Structures are given as C-alpha cells and as structure tokens.
Short mmCIF file of C-alpha atoms and ligand atoms in Angstrom, two decimals:
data_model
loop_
_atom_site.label_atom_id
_atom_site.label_comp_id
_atom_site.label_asym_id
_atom_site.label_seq_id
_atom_site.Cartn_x
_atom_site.Cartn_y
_atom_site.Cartn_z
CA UNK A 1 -55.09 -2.48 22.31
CA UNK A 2 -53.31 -5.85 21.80
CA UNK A 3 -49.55 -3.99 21.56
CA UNK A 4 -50.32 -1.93 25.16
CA UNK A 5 -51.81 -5.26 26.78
CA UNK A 6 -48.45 -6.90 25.62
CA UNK A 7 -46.86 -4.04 26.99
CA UNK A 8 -48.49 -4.05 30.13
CA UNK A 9 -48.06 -8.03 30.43
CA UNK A 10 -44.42 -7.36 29.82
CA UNK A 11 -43.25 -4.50 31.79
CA UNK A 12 -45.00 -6.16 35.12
CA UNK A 13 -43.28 -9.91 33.67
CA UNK A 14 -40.14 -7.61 33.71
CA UNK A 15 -40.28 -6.37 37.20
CA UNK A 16 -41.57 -9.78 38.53
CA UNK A 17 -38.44 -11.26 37.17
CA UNK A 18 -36.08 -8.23 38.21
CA UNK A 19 -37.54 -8.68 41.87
CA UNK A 20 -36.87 -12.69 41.82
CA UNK A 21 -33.73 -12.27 40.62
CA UNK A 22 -32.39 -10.22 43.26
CA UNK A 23 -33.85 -13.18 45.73
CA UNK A 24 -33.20 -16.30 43.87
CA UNK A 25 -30.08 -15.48 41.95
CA UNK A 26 -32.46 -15.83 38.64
CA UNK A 27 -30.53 -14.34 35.81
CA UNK A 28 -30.73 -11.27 34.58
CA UNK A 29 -33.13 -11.34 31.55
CA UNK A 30 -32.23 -9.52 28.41
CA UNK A 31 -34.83 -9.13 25.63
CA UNK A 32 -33.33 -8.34 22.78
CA UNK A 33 -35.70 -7.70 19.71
CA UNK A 34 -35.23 -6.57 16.29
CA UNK A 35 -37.24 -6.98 12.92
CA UNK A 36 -34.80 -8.70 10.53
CA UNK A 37 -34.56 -12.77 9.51
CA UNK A 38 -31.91 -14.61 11.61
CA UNK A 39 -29.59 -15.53 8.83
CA UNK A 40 -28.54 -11.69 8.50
CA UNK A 41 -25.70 -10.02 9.48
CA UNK A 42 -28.21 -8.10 12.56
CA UNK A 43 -29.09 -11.31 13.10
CA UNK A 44 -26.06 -13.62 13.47
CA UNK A 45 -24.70 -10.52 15.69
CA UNK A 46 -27.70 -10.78 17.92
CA UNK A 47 -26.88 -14.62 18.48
CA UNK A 48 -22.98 -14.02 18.76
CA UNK A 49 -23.70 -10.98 21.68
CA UNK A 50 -26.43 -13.71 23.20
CA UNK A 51 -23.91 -16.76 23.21
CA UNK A 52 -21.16 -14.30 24.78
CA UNK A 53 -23.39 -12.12 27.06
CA UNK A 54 -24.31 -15.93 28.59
CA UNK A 55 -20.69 -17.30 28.69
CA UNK A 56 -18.72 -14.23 30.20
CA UNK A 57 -21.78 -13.45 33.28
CA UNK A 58 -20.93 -17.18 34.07
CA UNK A 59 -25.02 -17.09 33.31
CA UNK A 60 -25.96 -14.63 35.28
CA UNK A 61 -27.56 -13.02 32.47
CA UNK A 62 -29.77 -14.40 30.01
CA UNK A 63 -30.09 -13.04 26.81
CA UNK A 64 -33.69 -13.68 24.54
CA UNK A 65 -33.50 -12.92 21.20
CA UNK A 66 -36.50 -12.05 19.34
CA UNK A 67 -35.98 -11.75 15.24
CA UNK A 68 -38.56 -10.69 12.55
CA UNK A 69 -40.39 -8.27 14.81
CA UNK A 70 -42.02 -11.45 16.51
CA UNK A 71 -42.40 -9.15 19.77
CA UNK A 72 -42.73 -5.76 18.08
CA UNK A 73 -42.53 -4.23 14.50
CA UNK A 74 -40.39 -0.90 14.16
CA UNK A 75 -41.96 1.72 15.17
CA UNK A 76 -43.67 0.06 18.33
CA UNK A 77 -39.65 -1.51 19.38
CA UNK A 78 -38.45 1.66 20.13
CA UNK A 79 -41.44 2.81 22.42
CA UNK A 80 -41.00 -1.10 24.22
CA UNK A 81 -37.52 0.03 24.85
CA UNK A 82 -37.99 3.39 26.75
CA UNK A 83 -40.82 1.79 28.43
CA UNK A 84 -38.29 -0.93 29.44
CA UNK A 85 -40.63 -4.08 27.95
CA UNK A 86 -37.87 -4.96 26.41
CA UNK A 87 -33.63 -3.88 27.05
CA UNK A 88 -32.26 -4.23 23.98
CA UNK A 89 -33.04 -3.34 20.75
CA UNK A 90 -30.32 -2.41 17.14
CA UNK A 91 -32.68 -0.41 14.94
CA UNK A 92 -31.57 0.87 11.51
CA UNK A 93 -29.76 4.09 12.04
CA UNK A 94 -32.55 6.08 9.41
CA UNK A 95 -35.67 5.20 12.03
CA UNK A 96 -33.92 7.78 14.66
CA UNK A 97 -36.65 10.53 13.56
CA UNK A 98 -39.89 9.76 15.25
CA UNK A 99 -37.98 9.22 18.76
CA UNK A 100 -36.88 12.88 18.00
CA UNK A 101 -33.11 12.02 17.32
CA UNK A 102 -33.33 13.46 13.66
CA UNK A 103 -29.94 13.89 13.27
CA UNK A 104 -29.22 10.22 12.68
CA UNK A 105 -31.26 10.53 9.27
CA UNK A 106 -27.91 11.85 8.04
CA UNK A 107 -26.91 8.31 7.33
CA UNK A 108 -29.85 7.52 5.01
CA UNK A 109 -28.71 10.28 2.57
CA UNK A 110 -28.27 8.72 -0.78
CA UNK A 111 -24.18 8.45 -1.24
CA UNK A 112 -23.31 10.05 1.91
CA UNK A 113 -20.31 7.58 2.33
CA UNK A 114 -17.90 7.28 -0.65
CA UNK A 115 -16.86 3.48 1.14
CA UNK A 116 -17.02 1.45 4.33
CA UNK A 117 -14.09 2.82 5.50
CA UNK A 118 -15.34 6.49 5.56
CA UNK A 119 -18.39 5.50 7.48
CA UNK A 120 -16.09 3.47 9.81
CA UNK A 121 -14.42 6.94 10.45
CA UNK A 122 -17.23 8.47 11.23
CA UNK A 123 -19.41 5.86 13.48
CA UNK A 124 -15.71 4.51 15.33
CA UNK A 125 -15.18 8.38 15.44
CA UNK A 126 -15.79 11.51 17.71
CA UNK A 127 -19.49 12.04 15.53
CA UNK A 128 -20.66 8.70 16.27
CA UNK A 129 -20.14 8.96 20.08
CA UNK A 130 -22.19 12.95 19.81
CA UNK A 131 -24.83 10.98 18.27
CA UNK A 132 -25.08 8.48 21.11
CA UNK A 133 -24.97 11.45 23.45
CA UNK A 134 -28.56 12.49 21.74
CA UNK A 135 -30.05 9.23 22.75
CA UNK A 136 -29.38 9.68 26.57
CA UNK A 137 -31.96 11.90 27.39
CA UNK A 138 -34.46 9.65 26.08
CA UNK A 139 -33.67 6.98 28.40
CA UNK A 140 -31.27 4.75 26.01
CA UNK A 141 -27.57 4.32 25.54
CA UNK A 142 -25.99 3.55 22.95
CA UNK A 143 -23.82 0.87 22.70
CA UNK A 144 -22.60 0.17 19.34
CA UNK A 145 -22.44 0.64 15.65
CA UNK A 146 -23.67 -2.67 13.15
CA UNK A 147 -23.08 -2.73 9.73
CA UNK A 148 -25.36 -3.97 6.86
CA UNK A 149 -23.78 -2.35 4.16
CA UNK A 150 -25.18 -0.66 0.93
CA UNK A 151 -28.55 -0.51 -0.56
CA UNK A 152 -30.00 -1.77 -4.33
CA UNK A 153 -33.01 -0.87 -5.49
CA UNK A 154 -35.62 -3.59 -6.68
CA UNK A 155 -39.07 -3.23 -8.98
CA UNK A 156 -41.13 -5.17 -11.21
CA UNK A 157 -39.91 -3.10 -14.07
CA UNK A 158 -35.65 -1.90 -15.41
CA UNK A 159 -34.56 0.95 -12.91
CA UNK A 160 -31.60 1.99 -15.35
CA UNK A 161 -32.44 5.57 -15.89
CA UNK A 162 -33.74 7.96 -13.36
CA UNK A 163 -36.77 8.30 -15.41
CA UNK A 164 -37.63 4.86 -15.08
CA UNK A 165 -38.76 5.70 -11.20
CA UNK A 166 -41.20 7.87 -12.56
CA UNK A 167 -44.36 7.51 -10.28
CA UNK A 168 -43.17 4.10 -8.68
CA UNK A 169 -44.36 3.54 -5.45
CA UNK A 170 -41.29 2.92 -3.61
CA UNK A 171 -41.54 1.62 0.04
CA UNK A 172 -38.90 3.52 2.24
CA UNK A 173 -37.62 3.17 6.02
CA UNK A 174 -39.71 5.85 8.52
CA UNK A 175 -36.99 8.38 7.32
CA UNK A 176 -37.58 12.21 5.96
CA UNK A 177 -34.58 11.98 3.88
CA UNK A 178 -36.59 11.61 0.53
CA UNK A 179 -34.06 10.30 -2.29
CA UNK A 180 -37.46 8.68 -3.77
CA UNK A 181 -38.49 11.67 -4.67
CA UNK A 182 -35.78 13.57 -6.09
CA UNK A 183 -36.22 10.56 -8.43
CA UNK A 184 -39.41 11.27 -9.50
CA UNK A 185 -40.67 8.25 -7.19
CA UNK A 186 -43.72 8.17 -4.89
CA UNK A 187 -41.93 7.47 -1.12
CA UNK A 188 -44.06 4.94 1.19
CA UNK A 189 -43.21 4.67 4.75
CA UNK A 190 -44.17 1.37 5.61
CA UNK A 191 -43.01 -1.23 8.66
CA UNK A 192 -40.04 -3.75 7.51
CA UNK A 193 -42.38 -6.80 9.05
CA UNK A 194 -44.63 -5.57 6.09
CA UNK A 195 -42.89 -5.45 2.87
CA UNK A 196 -43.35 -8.53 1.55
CA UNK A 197 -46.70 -8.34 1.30
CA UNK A 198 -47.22 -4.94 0.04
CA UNK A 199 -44.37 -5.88 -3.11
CA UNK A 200 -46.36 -8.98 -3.40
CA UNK A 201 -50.16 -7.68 -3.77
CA UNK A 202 -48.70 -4.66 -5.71
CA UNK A 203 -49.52 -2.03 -2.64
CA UNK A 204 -46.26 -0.73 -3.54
CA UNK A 205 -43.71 -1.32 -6.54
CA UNK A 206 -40.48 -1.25 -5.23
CA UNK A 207 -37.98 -1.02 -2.61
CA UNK A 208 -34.33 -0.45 -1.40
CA UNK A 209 -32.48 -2.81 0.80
CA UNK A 210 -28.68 -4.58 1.04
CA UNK A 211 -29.32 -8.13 -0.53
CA UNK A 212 -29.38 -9.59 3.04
CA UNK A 213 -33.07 -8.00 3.90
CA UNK A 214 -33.63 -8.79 -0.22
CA UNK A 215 -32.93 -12.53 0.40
CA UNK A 216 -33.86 -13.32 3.65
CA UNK A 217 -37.54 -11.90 3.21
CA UNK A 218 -37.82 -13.18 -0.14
CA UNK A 219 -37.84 -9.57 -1.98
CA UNK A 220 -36.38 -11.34 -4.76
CA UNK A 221 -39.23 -13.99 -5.24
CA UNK A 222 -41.65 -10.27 -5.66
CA UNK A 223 -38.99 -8.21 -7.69
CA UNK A 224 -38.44 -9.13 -11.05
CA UNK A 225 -35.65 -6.83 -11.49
CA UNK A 226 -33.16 -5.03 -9.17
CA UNK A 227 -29.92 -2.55 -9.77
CA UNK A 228 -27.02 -2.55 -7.86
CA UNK A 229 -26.62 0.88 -6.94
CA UNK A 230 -25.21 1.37 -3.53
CA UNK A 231 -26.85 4.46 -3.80
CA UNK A 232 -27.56 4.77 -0.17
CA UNK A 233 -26.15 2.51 3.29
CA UNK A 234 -28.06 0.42 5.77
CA UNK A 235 -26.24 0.45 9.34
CA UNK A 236 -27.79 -0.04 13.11
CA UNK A 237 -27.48 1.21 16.28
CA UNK A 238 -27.20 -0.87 19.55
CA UNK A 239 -29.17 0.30 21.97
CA UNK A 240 -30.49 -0.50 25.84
CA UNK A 241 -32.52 0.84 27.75
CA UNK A 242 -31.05 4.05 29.96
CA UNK A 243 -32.19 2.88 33.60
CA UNK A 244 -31.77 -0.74 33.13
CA UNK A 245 -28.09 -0.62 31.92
CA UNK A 246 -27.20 2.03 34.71
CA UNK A 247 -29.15 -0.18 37.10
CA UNK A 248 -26.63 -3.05 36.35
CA UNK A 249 -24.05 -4.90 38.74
CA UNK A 250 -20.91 -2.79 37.67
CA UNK A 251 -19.22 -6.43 37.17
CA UNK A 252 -21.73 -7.31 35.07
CA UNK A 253 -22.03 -4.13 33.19
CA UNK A 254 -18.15 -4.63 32.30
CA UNK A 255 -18.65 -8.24 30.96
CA UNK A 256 -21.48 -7.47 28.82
CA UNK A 257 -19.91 -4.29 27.73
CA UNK A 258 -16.67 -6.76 26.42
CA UNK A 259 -19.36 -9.27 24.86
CA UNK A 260 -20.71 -6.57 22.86
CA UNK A 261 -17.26 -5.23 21.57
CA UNK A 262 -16.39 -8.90 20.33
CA UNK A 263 -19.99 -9.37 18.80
CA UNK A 264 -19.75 -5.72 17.30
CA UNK A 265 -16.38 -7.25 15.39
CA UNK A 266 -17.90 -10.28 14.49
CA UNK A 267 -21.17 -8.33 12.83
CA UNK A 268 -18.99 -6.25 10.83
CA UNK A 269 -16.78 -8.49 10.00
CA UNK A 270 -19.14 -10.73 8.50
CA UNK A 271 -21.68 -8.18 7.10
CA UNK A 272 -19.58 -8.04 3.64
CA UNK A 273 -20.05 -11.66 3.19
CA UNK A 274 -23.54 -11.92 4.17
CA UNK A 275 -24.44 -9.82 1.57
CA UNK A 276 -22.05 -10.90 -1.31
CA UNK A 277 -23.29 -14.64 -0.44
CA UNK A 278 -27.07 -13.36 -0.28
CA UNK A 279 -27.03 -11.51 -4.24
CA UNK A 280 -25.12 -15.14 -5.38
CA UNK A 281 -28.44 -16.98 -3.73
CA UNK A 282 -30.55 -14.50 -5.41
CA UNK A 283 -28.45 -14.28 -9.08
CA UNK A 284 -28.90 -18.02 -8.92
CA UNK A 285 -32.45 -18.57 -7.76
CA UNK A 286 -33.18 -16.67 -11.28
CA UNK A 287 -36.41 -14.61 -10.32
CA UNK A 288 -34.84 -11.46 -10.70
CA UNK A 289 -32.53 -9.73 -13.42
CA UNK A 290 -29.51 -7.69 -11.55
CA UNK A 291 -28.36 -5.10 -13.72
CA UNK A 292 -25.03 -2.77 -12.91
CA UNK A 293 -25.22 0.88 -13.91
CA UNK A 294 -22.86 2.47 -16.31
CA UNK A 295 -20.43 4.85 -15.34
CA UNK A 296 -22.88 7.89 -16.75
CA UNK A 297 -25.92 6.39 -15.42
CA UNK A 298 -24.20 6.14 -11.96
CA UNK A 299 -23.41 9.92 -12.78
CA UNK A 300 -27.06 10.76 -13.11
CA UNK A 301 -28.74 8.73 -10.67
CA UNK A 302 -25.65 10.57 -8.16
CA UNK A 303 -26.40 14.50 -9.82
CA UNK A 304 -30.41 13.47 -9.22
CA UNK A 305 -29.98 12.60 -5.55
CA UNK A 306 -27.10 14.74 -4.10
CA UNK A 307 -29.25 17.96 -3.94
CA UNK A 308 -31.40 16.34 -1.13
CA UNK A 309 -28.23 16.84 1.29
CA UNK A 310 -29.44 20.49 1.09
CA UNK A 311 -32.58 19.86 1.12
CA UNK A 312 -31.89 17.98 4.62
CA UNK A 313 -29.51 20.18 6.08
CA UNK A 314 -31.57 21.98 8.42
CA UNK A 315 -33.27 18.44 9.47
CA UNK A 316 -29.88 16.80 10.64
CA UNK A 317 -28.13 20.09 11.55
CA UNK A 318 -25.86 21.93 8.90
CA UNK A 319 -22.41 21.62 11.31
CA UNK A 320 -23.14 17.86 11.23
CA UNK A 321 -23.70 17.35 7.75
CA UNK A 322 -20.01 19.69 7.37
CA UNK A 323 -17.95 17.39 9.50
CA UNK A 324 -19.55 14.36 8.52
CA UNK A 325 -18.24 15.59 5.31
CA UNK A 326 -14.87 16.54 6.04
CA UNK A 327 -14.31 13.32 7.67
CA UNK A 328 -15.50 11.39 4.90
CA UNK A 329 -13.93 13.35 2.19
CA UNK A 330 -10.46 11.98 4.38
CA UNK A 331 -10.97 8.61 4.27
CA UNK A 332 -8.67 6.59 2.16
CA UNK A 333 -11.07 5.42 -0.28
CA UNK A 334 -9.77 2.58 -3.40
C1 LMR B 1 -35.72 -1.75 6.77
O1 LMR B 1 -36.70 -1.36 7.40
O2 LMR B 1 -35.70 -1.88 5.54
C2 LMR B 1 -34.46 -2.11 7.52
O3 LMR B 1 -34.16 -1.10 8.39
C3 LMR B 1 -34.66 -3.37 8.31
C4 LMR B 1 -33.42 -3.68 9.11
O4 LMR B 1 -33.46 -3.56 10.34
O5 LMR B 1 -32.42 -4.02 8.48
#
C-alpha cells in the first residue's frame, strides 16, 4: 500500500509541477533514483550528469538525485519509471528480465567479456544500440551505458575450489542467468537495499559484487573472506522515461543529451579507480581475507560456469549470444 500511495503522491506532485512549470518558468524536475551508496562509480556519475544537466539548461532543469533506493528499491524503480513517478533511473544491466527485456541478461553470464575493452565494443557498438531499441516499447529510452566493472565473490567461509560453494546460499541480482548453480550454490534473488542484512543475520551466505557495492554497503564488515574472480561484470543502463524525454523542449533535449555524454565519460573513466581504491579500503580495514585464484582454479571455476551460456541461449536469443561473441572474441584483449 505504502509504495502505490507514494506513487500516487508522486505522479500527481509530477504533473502539478509539469503544469507550473509551463506557467512560471519552474524548472524542469528530474528525479533520478538508483539503489547504490553515493561514493560509487553509479553514484559520482549521477552527481556529475546532475551538476551538468543544471549548468548547460542555464537551470531550466533540475536534477534530484535519490541514492540507496531512498525513493524505491529495484524492482519497484523500474515500475516508478514507466509510470513516470520518477524520469530517470541506471539499473544494473542483469535486472532487464522482469520488465520483459530478457535479452539484457546476456551481460550477467559468468565470463562473457574476456576485458573492458570487449564489452566497450559491444555496449559503444551496433548490439548495444538493438538493445536500447527493446526498451522503447515499454515507454523508456535508453540513454547510456555505465560501467562498474567485474564481480568477486564474498562468504563467511574460503571460495577457492568450486566445491567450496557447495549448498551456499548465495544472494544474486533478479537475473535467470544461474552461475550459482552450476556451482553447486543455492541462488537467492533478493533486493540490493537488502543485502546487508541478510549476510549479516546469516539469511544468506554469500554474494557477488565489484568492491565498490562490497565497500560502500559494508559487505566486507559481514564477509570474512572474498576471491577475486572477475568471474562475471556489473554494468548499467541509463534510462528515462519514453513520454517525458520525447515531451522535452528540443533545446533542452540537446543539452541534456551532451550532459549525459560528458557524465557517461566521466563514470567510466573513473569506475576502474573506484573499485581498485575500494578493495585497498577493504584489504586494509582487515575483516576480510582476499584470496586470488590459481591459474587451474581459474580454469575450473571458468569449465564449471561456461556451460550456462547454453543453458541461456534460448533466454537471451541464440543470434545475440553469436555476435556478442564474435565481437568479443575481436577485441584486442592484453
Ligand atoms: C546489485 O543489485 O548487486 C547491483 O546491481 C546494485 C547496483 O546497482 O550496482
């Protein structure tokens, strides 16, 4: 009740506004929500598309930004944004599925992208803009691609061996793509905004995440041991909502459309760094023991994963998965 009386409250606060500021010359209100800590690469790009948005309209927009799914937790964001409550929103690219736009879940399977610069290729590429395309007939554009770089995996126990994930609970994005499974692991959906908690009280045991979520929600203070296994990647999508954006002064539309190109540079540029500085602050808090995998234990934990791109195939569409492939397998990887 409370999330469609906030709903309510806000689409009517929305229109209010929209009606004003036609009259009065109020600005043009973005909301701009999304579920991760400030001090994260999603986050510092929020800020950097705010501060621009504001400066290039010559305020006539206003952008709110609303971290840690203050205003809404994952699954409800992306229902606020069709139902225009809020405009903006830059989900993680594997929570595509329950809005129907399956095929994004192709970039939560486990070491789909060799390197950055093969999933550059392909979200700078003709595949990323086919995957906006998906989005349109569910009232949102996409605007941009934000990295956040690879995933570890954290527990309260070594994860060296794929037999060590036998019957973990491991707490997973709202994805199908079930890597947690293939190793032997028990997969639990469960909202970001929650995690904490459930690692905490021992709902569930583990988790995957670049060191930036790790950090910034304290992961590391719950996990007493993590691997560094880039076994899977962690990107987001820029969305707005469909009939707002289209309903935009063209002017407008153009300068906001250049602040989010220069913000979209600035999030990738620093999403490396965020994360390198974030395992530092975690290697030296001292909670947790970060363990590298040997070149044969990469081998296995790779040979135990890679058959769920089959097992996918049909989800995220077999011609996809090919030419996701062939442009990966020509990037220039070191
Ligand atoms: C997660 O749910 O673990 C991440 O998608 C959160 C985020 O937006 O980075």
């Amino acid at each position: 009740m409370k999330f469609v009386s906030l709903l309510c409250a806000t689409v009517a606060a929305g229109c209010l506004m929209a009606a004003t500021a036609a009259t009065a010359q109020e600005p043009i209100v973005i909301k701009f929500s999304h579920v991760v800590a400030p001090e994260t690469p999603k986050g510092k790009g929020a800020e950097k598309f705010k501060q621009l948005a504001e400066q290039r309209t010559g305020g006539k927009v206003k952008v709110e930004v609303y971290p840690n799914s203050q205003l809404y937790k994952d699954k409800e964001e992306l229902e606020a944004l069709q139902l225009g409550a809020v405009q903006m929103l830059a989900p993680s690219l594997a929570k595509f599925g329950p809005l129907g736009a399956k095929e994004f879940e192709i970039f939560d399977l486990p070491y789909i992208f060799p390197c950055k610069a093969a999933l550059v290729k392909v979200t700078t590429g003709t595949i990323g803009k086919q995957l906006f395309q998906k989005l349109e007939n569910k009232g949102i554009t996409g605007l941009a691609y934000w990295d956040n770089g690879f995933k570890i995996m954290s527990a309260n126990k070594p994860l060296h061996a794929t037999a060590d994930f036998k019957g973990l609970k491991m707490r997973i994005q709202s994805s199908k793509v079930l890597q947690m499974r293939a190793l032997g692991a028990l997969p639990q959906v469960m909202a970001f905004s929650e995690v904490y908690q459930a690692l905490q009280t021992g709902v569930v045991d583990g988790t995957e995440n670049p060191p930036s979520n790790m950090y910034t929600q304290k992961m590391h203070e719950v996990q007493s041991h993590a691997t560094l296994s880039d076994h899977g990647y962690l990107g987001y999508a820029v969305i707005v909502n469909k009939k707002f954006w289209d309903g935009l002064p063209a002017d407008v539309r153009t300068q906001l459309d250049g602040a989010m190109k220069e913000a979209t540079d600035y999030a990738n540029t620093i999403a490396q760094e965020e994360n390198d500085k974030a395992l530092e602050a975690m290697k030296a808090a001292g909670k947790t023991k970060f363990y590298e995998l040997t070149k044969d234990e990469r081998a296995s934990w790779r040979q135990a994963m890679l058959p769920v791109h089959e097992d996918m195939a049909s989800r995220v569409g077999k011609e996809l998965l090919a030419s996701i492939k062939t442009e990966t397998d020509a990037a220039k990887c070191e």
